[in-house]
Every structure is written in C-alpha cells, then in structure tokens.
Amino acid sequence: MSADGAQDGAYSQRAADLGAPVTPQGRVLADLLAGYVERVRDEAGANDRAGAFPYETFDGFAKDGVLGGTVPAELGGLGVGRLYDVAVALRTLAEADASAALALHVQFSRGLTLTYEWRHGSPSARALAERLLRSMATGEAVVCGALKDSPGVVTELVPDGSGGWLLSGRKTLVSLAPIGTHFFVHAQRRADGRPAGLVVPLVRRDSPGLRVLDTWDGLGMRASGTADIAFDTCPVAAGDVLERSQVNARDDAVLAGQTVSSITMLGIYAGVAQAARDIAAGVAARRPGPPPAAVRTLVAETDARLYALRATAGAALVNADIWSADRSGDPAERGRAMMTPFQCAKMTVNTLALGIVNDCLTLAGGAAYSADHPLARLSRDVRAGWFMQPYTYVDGVDYLSGQALGLERDNDYMSFRALGPRARQ
C-alpha cells in the first residue's frame, strides 16, 4: 500500500495514457475540477485577449479545496500524492485553458515539494512546511515559486545582523502572482566568507520591500498571472529559509526534487494537444461531403501522435512516482533515474504537441488564422513548454547528451546558472 492509500498495482488496471486518475484521491480532485471546465473554457478567450487572471475561478478553487489538492489528508488537504494523478488533473483543465492550468500547477507543485519537506526535512523545515500546508488546505495560502532572476540581477540573501536575513533582487516569470500570498524565492546566500550557497527563503506578500510588478504581456499563457517580483531588503525570519546545496556542488540528488516539482506540467501540454485535436476534428466532421484523403490522413496521424504523446508522458510520470516512493538507494542515482525519463518525455511532448497544434490549424483552415480563434490561442500557449525549467530545450539537450556520453557537468540548473558564464567554460 502506498502513502496515498492506493494499491501499488493501480497502474496495471489501465493504460498509463493520462486518461483517468489511478487513486481515489485523484478521482476526487478530477471531479472537483470537472465542475469548472465549462466556465474556464467560456472565459478563456476573453482572458487571453485581456491578459486577465481568472480571479473568480481561483476563488472557487480555494473554497472547494482544489488549492489544497496536493496537501496531505492528515493536514486537511485532498491528499493527492501521485504525480500521475496531478498531471491528469492539469490535462483536464488545460483542455479548457492552459493558462489556468499553468497557474494551478504552481500551487500543486508547492504542495508536493512541501509535503516532502514535511515528511523528510529538518525540524525547522518540517515546521515551516506544516504551517504552510495547513493554510494551503483551507485556501488561505497561495504559494508561488520564484526561480528565474531578471536579466542582469542576482537575488541574494544576506545577514541582517540580528540573526535574521534580508533579501534583495528581482525575479521574472512568476506565475500565479496576482493572488500569491507567499513566495519561495531561489536565492544565493553569501555570508561569513563561505562559498555561495543556494537557499530558498519564504517571503510573505505583505513583507516590507516586496513588490509584485504588472509586467506580463506574453505571447502565450496570457491569463496565467505571470509577473516580476522585486525584493528590496525584505526581512526574512531565520526559520523561514530552506537550505539547498552549495553552488557547483554537483550533487544529482537534487534532480529528484526538481522532477517532482515540474514533471506534472507534461499534463498541460497533453491537454493543449487534445484540445486542438478535438477542435480540428470537429471542424472537419461538420463539413459537407466526404473528407478529402489529405484531411483523413492528417486526422489519423494526429490521433496517433496524440496517443504517443500521452503514453510517453504517462510512462515518465509512472516512473517518477515509483522512484519518488523509493528512498532506499543512492540519492544521486535516484535523481538521475527520475530526471532522465522526464527529460526524454518533455522533449517528446514538446515536439509532438507543437506539431499536432500546427496540423490542427491546417485542418481547421483559414478561419483559425484569427487572433480570437481557440486554435490561435493554443498555438501560442503550446510554445511555452520549450522555455520551462527543468530544462529548457538547450539545457535539456546538454543534460541528455551528457548522460548518454558520460560527460562531467553540473546538472542542477539553479547551481549552473548561479555560476554565470564560468559554468560554460
């Protein structure tokens, strides 16, 4: 029996193609989201045009317990612990609006990673995680991750002289920011002459010196609530800092956590591809007369590629679930065993999803070449997958080729980027 209460053989009961959840908890979450799909789809076009975050939908998510979906049941959440089930939930929502799914992913991801800290972290990390998870379960806490520094900026944590810390810097591409109540900020810490360390301080939205900047005018994912966050000597309590590794530690154990925090996004792009297929097939089916051979060929090829996409993503998620539950072996080997299939799947999903959406535009015809057509929105949203860490396409090529060829490199993208230009020498 696994930690989420599902039988270990659950995956063998159906094909792992992201068709349905495999646990009771996953089915509860899927049922809750099903009640929002029609509304989210109806609002998606207008929100995309305006770049407007769907506040009312997320208010409903808070009230109905969706925002606590990945919080353990012991702490008041729904207790969805299977990465596979989280990806299925995101796929369902992404078929209606990928922007909303990306924003929800942020909260789900924090629930998954904080659950790990609650179960396996240091005493201070467990206390911090439990406090936040309980608030997430009630919908009070909306927790964002702030990873990427703005160009030319290094976000740093320095001692305040009285046992606490001060955070300064600026982060970009922080999704879910309009309603975020807490931000986990990836930063460098330089103190006492020691080598630079990687840390993740927690900063409340109402902290002095924190500003959420309305800077987003993205090509796609326009309703995801993505923004820049600026920090000007924000105070951080001593107990509100999660320790990570030293810069350039070259410890592949970190790849396990990075996989858990990001792999469920595969469900979003599976949802985009499915939505495009359904729109295009519907257009083709409604045309009078028998469809031309070229149309039938594109439809058949689209379905075959969509199945390959979903099966590939599903296999990687099953693999991640199995390895995530097994902490008995070498941590570095475990990290690679989770990250490598994830990256193979990510590259495959990104390539297939983009091709599917492009062919669906062809199937739908010139009417789809209009900014307000749903396929136009999907064609922009699907490209976001190529820029998401871990890894972007370039970094993913470096990782996979390094694994295949036995090349020595720092696989922790946060550490790699902290080194700056020296990392590529």
XYZ file of N, CA and C in Angstrom, residues 46 49 72 74 94 109 185 255 266 272 311 351 357 364:
42
model
N -11.603 35.538 -23.697
C -11.584 36.917 -23.209
C -10.399 37.158 -22.279
N -7.221 37.512 -24.431
C -7.118 38.807 -25.119
C -6.714 39.916 -24.156
N -1.315 16.813 2.091
C -1.684 15.531 2.717
C -3.012 15.618 3.453
N -3.769 14.292 6.173
C -3.541 14.496 7.609
C -3.500 15.978 7.976
N -6.294 22.072 -18.680
C -5.618 22.678 -19.828
C -6.414 22.531 -21.109
N 2.432 22.184 -7.302
C 3.855 21.886 -7.185
C 4.372 22.200 -5.792
N 11.548 31.932 -2.797
C 12.445 32.650 -3.691
C 13.801 31.943 -3.730
N 18.091 16.332 -8.375
C 17.258 16.131 -9.559
C 15.921 15.487 -9.220
N 3.767 18.181 -17.805
C 3.545 17.435 -19.043
C 2.049 17.307 -19.334
N -3.327 20.698 -24.090
C -3.343 21.614 -25.234
C -3.487 20.838 -26.537
N 1.079 8.583 -23.988
C 1.708 7.378 -23.451
C 3.113 7.666 -22.959
N 7.750 18.473 -28.748
C 7.813 18.339 -30.205
C 6.485 17.875 -30.781
N -0.658 20.749 -32.904
C -1.386 22.021 -32.989
C -1.218 22.642 -34.370
N -8.256 22.998 -39.708
C -9.350 23.952 -39.474
C -9.460 24.981 -40.583
